[in-house]
XYZ file of C-alpha atoms in Angstrom:
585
model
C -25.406 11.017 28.176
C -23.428 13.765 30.182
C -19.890 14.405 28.219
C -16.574 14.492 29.693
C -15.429 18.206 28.628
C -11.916 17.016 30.109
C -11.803 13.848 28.415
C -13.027 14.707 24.854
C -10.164 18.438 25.092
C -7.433 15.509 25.707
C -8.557 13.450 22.792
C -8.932 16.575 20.471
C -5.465 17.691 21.421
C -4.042 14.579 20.753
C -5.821 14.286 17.328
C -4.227 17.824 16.603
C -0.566 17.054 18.285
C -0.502 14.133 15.344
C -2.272 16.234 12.729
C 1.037 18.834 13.512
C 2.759 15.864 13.524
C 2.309 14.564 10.233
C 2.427 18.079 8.497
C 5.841 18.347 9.456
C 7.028 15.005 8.320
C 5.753 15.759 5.163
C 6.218 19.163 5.092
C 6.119 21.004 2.853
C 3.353 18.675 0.933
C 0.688 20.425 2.812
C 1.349 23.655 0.608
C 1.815 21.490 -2.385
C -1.119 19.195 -2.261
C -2.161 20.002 -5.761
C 1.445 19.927 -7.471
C 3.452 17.427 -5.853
C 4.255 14.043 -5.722
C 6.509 11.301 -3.407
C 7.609 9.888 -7.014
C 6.375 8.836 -10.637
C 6.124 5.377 -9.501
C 3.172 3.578 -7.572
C 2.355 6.810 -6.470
C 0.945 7.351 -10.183
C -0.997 3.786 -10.008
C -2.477 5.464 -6.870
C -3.632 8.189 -8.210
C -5.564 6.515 -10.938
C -6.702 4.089 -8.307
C -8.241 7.143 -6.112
C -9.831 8.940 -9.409
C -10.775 5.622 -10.613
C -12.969 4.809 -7.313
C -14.380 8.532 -7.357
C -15.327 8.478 -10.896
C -16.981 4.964 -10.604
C -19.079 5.780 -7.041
C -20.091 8.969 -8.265
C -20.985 7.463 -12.329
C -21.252 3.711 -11.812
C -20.797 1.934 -8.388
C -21.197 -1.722 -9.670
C -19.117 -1.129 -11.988
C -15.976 -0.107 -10.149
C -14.069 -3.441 -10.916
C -14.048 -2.781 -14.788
C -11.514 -0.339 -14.942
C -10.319 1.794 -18.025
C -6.895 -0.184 -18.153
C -5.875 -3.568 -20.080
C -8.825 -3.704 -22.271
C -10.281 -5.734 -23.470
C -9.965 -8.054 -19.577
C -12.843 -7.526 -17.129
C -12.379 -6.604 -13.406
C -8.792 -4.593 -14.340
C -9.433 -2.728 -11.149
C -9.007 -5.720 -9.374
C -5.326 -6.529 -10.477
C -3.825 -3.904 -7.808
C -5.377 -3.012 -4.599
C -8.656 -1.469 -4.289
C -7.839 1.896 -1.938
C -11.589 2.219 -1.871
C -11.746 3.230 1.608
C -9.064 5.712 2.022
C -10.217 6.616 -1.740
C -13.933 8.014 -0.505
C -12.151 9.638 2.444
C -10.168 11.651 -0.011
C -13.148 12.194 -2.226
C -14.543 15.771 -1.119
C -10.805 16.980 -1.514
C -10.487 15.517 -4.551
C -13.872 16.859 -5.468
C -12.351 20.231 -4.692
C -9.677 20.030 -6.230
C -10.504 18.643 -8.983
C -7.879 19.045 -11.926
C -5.230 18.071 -9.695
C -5.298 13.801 -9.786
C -2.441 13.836 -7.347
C -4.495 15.644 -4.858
C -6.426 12.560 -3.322
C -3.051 10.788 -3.159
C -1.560 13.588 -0.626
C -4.160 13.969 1.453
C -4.341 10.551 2.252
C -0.890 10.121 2.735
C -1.232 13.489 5.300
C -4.612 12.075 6.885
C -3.525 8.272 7.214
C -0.196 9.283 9.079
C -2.305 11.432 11.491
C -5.000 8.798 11.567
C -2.317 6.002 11.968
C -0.812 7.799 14.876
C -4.148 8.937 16.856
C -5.986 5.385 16.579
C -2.639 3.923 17.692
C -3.078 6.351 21.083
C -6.676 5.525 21.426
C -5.456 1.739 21.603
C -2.945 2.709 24.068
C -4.790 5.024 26.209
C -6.991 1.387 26.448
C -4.227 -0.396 27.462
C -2.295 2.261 30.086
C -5.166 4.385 30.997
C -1.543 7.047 30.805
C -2.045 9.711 28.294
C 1.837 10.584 27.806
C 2.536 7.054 26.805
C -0.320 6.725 24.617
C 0.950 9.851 22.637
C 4.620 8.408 22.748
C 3.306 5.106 20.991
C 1.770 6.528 18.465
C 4.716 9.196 17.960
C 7.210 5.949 17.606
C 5.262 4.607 14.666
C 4.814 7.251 11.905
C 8.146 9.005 13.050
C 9.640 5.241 12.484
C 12.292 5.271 8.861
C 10.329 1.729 8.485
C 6.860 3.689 8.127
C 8.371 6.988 6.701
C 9.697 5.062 4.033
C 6.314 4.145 2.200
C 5.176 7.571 1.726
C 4.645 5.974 -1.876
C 2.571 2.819 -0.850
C 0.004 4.052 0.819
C -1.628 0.816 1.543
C 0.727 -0.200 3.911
C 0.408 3.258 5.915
C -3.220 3.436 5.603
C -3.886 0.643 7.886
C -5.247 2.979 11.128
C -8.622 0.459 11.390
C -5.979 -1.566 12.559
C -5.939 -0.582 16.291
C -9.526 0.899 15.705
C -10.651 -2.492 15.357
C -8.873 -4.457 18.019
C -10.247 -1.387 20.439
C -13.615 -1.777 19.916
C -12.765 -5.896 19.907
C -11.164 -5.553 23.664
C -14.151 -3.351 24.345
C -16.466 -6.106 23.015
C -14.683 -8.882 25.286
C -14.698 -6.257 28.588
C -18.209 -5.424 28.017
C -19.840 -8.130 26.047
C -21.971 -5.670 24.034
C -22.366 -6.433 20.741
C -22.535 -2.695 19.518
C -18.834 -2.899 20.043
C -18.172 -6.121 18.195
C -20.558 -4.839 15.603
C -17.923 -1.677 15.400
C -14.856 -3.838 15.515
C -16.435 -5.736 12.363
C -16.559 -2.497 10.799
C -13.206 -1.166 10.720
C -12.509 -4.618 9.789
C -14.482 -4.027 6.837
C -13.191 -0.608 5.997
C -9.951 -1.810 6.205
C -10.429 -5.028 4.049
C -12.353 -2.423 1.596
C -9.096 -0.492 1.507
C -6.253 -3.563 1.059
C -6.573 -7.358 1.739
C -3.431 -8.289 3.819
C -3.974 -6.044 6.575
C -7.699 -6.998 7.011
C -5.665 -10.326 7.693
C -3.467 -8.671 10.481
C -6.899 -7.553 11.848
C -7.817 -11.834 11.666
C -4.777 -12.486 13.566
C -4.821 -10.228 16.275
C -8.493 -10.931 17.174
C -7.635 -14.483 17.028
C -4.867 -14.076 19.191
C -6.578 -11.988 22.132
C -9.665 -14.378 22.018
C -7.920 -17.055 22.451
C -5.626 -15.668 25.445
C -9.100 -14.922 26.915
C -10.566 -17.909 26.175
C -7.744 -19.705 27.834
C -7.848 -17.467 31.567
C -11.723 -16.955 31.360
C -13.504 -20.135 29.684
C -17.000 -19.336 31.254
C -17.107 -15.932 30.690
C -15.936 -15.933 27.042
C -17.726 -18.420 25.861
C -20.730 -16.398 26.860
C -19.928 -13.836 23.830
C -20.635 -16.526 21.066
C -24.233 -15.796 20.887
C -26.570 -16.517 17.637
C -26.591 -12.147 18.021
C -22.534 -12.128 17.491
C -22.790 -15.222 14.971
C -25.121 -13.395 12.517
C -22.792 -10.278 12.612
C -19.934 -12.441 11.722
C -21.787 -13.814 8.504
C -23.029 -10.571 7.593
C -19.899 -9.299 7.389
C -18.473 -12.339 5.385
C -21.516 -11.414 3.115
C -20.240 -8.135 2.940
C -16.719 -8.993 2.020
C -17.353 -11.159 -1.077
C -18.204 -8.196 -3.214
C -14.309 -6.488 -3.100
C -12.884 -10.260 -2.957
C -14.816 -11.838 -5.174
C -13.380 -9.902 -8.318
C -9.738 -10.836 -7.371
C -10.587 -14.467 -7.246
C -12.328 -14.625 -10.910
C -9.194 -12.917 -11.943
C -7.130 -15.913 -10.359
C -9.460 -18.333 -12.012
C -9.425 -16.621 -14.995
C -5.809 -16.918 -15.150
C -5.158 -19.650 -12.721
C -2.693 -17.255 -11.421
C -1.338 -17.180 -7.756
C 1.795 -15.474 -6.510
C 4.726 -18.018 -6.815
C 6.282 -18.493 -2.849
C 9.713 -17.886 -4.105
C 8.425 -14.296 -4.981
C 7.657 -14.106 -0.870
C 11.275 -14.829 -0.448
C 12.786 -12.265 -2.198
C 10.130 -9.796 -0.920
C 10.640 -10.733 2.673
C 12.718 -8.948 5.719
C 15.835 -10.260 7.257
C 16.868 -9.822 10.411
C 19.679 -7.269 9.505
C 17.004 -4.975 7.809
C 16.144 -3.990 11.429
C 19.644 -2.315 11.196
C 19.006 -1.125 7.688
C 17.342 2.126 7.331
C 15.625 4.787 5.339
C 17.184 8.178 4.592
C 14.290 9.737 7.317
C 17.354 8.417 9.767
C 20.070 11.043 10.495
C 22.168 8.171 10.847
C 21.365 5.897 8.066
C 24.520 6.233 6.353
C 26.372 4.946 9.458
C 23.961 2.067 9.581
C 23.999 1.192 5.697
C 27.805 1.084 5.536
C 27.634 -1.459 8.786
C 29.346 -4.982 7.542
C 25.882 -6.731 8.036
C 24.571 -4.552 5.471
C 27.365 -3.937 2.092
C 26.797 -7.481 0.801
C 23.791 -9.384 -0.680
C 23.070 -12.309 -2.423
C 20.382 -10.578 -5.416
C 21.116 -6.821 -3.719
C 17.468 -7.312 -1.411
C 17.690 -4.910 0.966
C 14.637 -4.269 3.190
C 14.452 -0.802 5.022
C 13.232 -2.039 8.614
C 15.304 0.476 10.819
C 12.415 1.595 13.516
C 14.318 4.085 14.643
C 17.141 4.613 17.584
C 14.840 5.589 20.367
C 11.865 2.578 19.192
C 14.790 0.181 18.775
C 16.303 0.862 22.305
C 12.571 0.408 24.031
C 12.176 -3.000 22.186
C 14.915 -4.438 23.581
C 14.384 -3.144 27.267
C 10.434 -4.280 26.752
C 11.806 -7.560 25.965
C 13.885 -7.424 29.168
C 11.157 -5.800 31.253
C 8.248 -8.569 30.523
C 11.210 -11.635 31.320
C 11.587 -10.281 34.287
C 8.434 -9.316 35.440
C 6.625 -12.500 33.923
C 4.536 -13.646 36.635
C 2.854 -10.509 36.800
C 0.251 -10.879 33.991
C -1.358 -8.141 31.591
C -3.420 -10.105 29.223
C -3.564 -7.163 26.917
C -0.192 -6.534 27.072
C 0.796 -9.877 26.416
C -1.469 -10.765 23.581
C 0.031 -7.944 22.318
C 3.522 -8.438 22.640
C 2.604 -12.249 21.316
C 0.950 -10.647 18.336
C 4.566 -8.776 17.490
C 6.461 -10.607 18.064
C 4.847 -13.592 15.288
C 4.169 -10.867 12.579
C 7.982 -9.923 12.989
C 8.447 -14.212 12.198
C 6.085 -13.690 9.335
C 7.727 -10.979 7.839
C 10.881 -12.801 7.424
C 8.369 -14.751 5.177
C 8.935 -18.256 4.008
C 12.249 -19.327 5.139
C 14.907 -17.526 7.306
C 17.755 -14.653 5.579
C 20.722 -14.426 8.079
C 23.842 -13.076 6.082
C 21.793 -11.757 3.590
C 21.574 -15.416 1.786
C 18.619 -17.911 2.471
C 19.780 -20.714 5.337
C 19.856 -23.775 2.983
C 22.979 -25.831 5.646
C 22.656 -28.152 7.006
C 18.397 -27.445 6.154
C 16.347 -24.557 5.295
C 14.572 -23.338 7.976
C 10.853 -23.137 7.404
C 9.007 -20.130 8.777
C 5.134 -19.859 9.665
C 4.757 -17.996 6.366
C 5.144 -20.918 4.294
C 2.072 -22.779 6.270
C -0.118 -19.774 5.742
C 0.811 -19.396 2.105
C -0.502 -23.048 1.002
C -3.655 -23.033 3.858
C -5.015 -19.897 4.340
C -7.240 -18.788 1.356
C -6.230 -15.299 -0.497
C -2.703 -16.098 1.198
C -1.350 -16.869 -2.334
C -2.057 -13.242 -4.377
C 0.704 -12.078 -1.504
C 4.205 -11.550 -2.551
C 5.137 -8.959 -0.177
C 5.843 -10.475 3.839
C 7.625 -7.534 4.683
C 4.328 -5.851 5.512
C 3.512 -7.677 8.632
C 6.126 -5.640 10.100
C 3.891 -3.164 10.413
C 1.763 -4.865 12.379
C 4.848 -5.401 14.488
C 5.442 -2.059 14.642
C 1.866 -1.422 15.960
C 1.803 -3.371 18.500
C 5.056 -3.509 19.686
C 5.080 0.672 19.923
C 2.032 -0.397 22.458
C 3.736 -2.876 24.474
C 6.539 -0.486 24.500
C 4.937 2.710 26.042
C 3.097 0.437 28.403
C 6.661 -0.653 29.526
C 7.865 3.169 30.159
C 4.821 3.607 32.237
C 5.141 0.131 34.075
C 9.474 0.944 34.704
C 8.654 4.981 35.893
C 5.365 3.821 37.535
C 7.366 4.543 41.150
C 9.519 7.513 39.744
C 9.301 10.993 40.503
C 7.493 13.658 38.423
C 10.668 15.180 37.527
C 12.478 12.293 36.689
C 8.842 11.156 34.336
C 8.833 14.152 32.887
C 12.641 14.410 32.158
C 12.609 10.749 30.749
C 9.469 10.997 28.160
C 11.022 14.765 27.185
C 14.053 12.674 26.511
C 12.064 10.206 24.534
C 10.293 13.216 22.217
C 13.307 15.046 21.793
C 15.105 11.964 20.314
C 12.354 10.417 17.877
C 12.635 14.425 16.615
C 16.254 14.897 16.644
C 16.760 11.611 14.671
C 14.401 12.554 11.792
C 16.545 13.954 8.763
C 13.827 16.189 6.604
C 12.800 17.017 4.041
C 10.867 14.210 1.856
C 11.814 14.239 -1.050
C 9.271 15.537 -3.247
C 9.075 16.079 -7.460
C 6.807 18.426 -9.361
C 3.554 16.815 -11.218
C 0.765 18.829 -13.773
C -2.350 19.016 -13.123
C -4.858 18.052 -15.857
C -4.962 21.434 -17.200
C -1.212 20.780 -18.071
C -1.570 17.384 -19.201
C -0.414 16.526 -22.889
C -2.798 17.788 -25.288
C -3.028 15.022 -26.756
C -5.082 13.586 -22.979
C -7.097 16.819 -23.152
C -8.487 16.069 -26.506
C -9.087 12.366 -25.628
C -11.375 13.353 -22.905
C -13.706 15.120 -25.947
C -13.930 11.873 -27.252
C -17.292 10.034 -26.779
C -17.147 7.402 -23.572
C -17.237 4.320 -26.016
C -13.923 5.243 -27.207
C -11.295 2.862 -26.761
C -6.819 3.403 -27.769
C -4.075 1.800 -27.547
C -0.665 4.092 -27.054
C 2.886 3.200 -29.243
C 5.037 2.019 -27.735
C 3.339 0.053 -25.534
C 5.409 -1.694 -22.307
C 5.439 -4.192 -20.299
C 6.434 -4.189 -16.872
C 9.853 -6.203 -17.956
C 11.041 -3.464 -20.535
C 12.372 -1.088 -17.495
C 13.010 1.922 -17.668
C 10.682 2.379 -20.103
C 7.842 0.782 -18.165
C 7.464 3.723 -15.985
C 5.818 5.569 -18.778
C 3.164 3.567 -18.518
C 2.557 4.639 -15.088
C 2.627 7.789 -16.395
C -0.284 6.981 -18.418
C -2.161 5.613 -15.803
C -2.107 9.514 -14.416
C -2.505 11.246 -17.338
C -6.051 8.264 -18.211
C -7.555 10.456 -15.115
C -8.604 13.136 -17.119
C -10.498 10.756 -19.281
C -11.023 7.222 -18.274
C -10.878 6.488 -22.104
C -10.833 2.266 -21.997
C -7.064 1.476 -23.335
C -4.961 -1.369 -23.715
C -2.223 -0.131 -21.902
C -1.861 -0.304 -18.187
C 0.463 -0.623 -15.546
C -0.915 -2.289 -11.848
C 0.310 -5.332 -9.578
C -0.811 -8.218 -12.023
C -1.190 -8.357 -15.695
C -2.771 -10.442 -17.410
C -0.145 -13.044 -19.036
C -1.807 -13.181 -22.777
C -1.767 -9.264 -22.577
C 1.656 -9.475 -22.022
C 2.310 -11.338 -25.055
C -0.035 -9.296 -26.930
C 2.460 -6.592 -25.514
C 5.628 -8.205 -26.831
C 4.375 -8.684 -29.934
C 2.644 -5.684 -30.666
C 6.760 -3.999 -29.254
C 8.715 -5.976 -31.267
C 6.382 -5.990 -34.928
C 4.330 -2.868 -34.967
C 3.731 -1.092 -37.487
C 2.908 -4.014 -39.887
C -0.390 -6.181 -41.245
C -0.592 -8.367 -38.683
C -0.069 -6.347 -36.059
C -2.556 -3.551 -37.556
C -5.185 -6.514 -38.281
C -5.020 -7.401 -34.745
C -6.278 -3.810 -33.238
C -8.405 -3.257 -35.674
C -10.407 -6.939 -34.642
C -9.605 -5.397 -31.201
C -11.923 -2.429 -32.500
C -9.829 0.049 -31.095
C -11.238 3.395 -31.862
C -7.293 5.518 -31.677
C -3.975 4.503 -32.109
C -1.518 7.378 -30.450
C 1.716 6.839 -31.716
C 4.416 8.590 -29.351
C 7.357 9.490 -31.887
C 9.824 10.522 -29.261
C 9.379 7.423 -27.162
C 10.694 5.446 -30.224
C 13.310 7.416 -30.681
C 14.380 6.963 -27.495
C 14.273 3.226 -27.311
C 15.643 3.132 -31.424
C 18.425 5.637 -30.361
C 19.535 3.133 -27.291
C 19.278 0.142 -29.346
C 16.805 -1.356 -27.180
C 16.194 -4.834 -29.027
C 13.018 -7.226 -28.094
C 13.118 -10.451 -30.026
C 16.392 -9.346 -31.328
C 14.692 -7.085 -33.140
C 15.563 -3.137 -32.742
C 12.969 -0.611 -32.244
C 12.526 1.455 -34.930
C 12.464 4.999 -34.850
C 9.452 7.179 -34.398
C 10.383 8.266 -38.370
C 10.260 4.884 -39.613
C 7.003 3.990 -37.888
C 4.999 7.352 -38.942
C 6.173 6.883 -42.558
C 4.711 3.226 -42.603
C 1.684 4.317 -40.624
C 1.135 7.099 -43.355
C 1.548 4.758 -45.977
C -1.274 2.380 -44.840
C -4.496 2.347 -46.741
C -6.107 1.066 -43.461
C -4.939 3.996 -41.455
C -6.182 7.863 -41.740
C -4.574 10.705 -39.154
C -6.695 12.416 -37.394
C -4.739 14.842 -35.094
C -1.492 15.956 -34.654
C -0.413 17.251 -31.314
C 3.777 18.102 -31.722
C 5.595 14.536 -32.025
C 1.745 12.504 -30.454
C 0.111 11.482 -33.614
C -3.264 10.068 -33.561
C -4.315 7.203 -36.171
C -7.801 5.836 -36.772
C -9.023 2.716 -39.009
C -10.958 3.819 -41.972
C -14.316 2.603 -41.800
């Protein structure tokens, strides 16, 4: 097969142009991607996923589901998302680097931005054969505030086998070669691998341009639904139920689903488009805008694309009323496939004022119907991520309408109005990231160094112990979940997106009554190897009064006298104000 030297230097200079791209957005990460972190929050939980996944491919692969955390529950790893895809991408880094658990969670947040960007321009360059406007798309997404804003969830940037797999689907319908549905599959697969909502964007979208096909060219379509194309589909069913059927025994196990009114309140309103992230120069004009200084329970939603993306989705809008008659099926499966995940991420039932429309009637939203018929819809509490998928395909639909309006314009003026463009997606970003220092393992409390001598049987639990309702002092627990990387010790603490609502009683009780017999006789049935008692944490909570149960927290004093004093109980190390208890055997 002879090779287009032209071609391939255009696609390799786009892949760089977002690769420079993304270093500056996060810049200066790229010289920190050992020591710094977007924030001690789900960025932690991300980290352990990433380590979590390594350590289990590279020790135990069918095991990868019975994480370290919440013992003594099976398939823990299954109460966040699973990350395994962008987690093996990240693995020879992490590999490299390998005292530095933060180091996976950078590089994917560096690599998914470029790749984000790049398969965003391959999709385009599909769609406009125009290579400008394929590079302006994908420059309007991951220079967006909406996007820039989840530098610390990186499962909603991480979704680049989005457009992958719609590509090789509108390659598959041009075509009819199954190599290229076989390929959509794929990134269907990676992406599912990697986070479960967007592998239901990828659902949609397919859905959507088969059946705007189906509807122009019966005959020919119809064609493509061979026994061949059939087979693929159920092996890749097949191939699914491993990730999704962990997350189900946990919702059996439980009989746990995601209430709707959690949707709600985790949904975008139509004045979050105006609402923006502090990657805007001009966020604080926008924030101080009437629409957005008053809320009903203080939900704001940062869904600012930008000035320059904002200003193109309007005149898109325009453009395609206007020139309706002159069909693009692409184009307007696209725009069709925008403009309903913008619907769905205003979730369950329409915000205008910042309160939920209940006069004269609440006003029911395509959400809702998904949420009670579409399996796997219920473990969802988050709508606000379909905008992404808006912002995908509407940055498409949007270039393609730049190169449809200057399509009879001179070079100057093309060149003058895409310089524009550039210039102000640039001009409106407002650097740096924030960024906040993080240790690597050889820095971690010594207390997680010496754990990781212990043999691989051991299991502890770590006083205080919090549940995700004693805020602030839950966050230590995501702390934890960093510092278990150097280990992987089992524990009964944990922090993720579900837990387990007997652990959290086991939580509340062991919060409010420990240190005393019952409390004691309980671990010890639990046969937990270590008890780390964290003085200072006590202290904190006992010198703010913190009361559970109306009971105050004692002091870390109080609780290593009484711990002393047990016959049960022996110390076995002592690292500063971390003491370590065992059960006498």
């Amino acid at each position: 097969m002879k090779i287009n030297k032209k071609r391939t230097y255009a696609i390799l200079c786009a892949f760089f142009l977002f690769f420079i791209a993304s270093i500056l957005i996060t810049y200066p990460l790229i010289f920190h991607i050992t020591n710094f972190t977007t924030g001690y929050g789900d960025e932690l939980l991300i980290a352990w996923i990433n380590n979590w996944v390594i350590h289990s491919v590279l020790s135990n692969p069918f095991n990868i589901f019975n994480g370290d955390m919440y013992y003594p529950y099976h398939n823990t790893f299954a109460f966040s998302e699973s990350l395994i895809t962008t987690s093996i991408l990240a693995m020879p880094i992490q590999l490299i680097l390998s005292m530095s658990p933060i180091a996976s969670v950078n590089f994917t947040y560096i690599s998914s931005l470029t790749l984000l960007g790049f398969s965003i321009y391959l999709l385009t360059k599909y769609v406009t054969n125009n290579y400008i406007a394929s590079i302006l798309s994908g420059m309007l997404v991951i220079f967006s505030p909406a996007v820039m804003d989840n530098g610390g969830t990186l499962q909603i940037i991480a979704v680049e086998f989005i457009p992958l797999s719609i590509l090789s689907f509108l390659h598959f319908i041009k075509t009819g070669k199954s190599r290229f549905f076989l390929l959509s599959l794929l990134f269907f697969l990676m992406q599912v691998y990697n986070s479960f909502m967007p592998g239901y964007f990828i659902i949609l979208s397919i859905c959507i341009i088969f059946i705007y096909y189906l509807f122009l060219y019966k005959k020919e379509v119809v064609k493509l639904i061979t026994k061949k194309n059939i087979l693929l589909v159920i092996l890749t069913v097949l191939l699914v139920l491993p990730v999704v059927l962990p997350y189900y025994q946990v919702s059996e196990t439980f009989s746990y689903t995601r209430d709707i009114r959690d949707s709600i309140h985790f949904s975008l309103q139509p004045e979050d488009l105006l609402y923006s992230s502090q990657y805007s120069r001009i966020h604080t004009f926008l924030n101080t805008l009437p629409i957005n200084t008053h809320s009903q329970n203080n939900e704001y939603m940062t869904g600012y694309l930008g000035g320059i993306f904002s200003i193109l989705c309007l005149l898109t809008i325009i453009y395609l009323i206007s020139h309706f008659k002159k069909k693009n099926i692409i184009v307007n499966a696209l725009f069709f496939i925008a403009i309903f995940a913008l619907i769905m991420s205003f979730g369950p039932a329409l915000h205008l004022g910042r309160h939920t429309i209940h006069k004269p009637f609440p006003i029911i939203l395509p959400y809702a119907l998904f949420y009670y018929i579409l399996p796997g819809f219920k473990g969802f509490r988050t709508p606000v991520r379909f905008e992404m998928l808006f912002i995908i395909c509407m940055a498409i639909v949007a270039s393609y309408s730049v190169q449809m309006i200057l399509k009879n314009k001179s070079i100057r003026v093309k060149f003058l109005i895409y310089f524009v463009l550039f210039l102000g997606l640039i001009a409106e970003f407002n650097p740096p990231v924030t960024y906040f220092p993080i240790h690597s393992i050889n820095n971690f409390p010594s207390v997680y160094q010496w754990l990781s001598t212990t043999p691989k049987e051991t299991v502890i639990i770590e006083m205080p112990i919090y549940n995700w309702n004693t805020f602030p002092y839950s966050n230590i627990e995501q702390l934890r979940d960093y510092y278990s990387t150097a280990d992987f010790r089992k524990t009964v603490n944990g922090y993720s997106g579900f837990s387990p609502p007997p652990w959290q009683t086991l939580v509340t009780n062991l919060l409010t009554y420990f240190p005393n017999k019952k409390t004691l006789r309980t671990l010890k049935n639990m046969n937990i190897t270590y008890i780390i008692v964290h003085t200072t944490e006590y202290d904190r909570m006992h010198h703010d009064k913190y009361k559970i149960n109306q009971r105050i927290i004692p002091s870390g004093n109080e609780v290593l006298k009484y711990l002393e004093n047990d016959n049960s109980l022996k110390l076995v190390k002592h690292f500063g104000t971390d003491y370590v208890f065992t059960f006498k055997r």
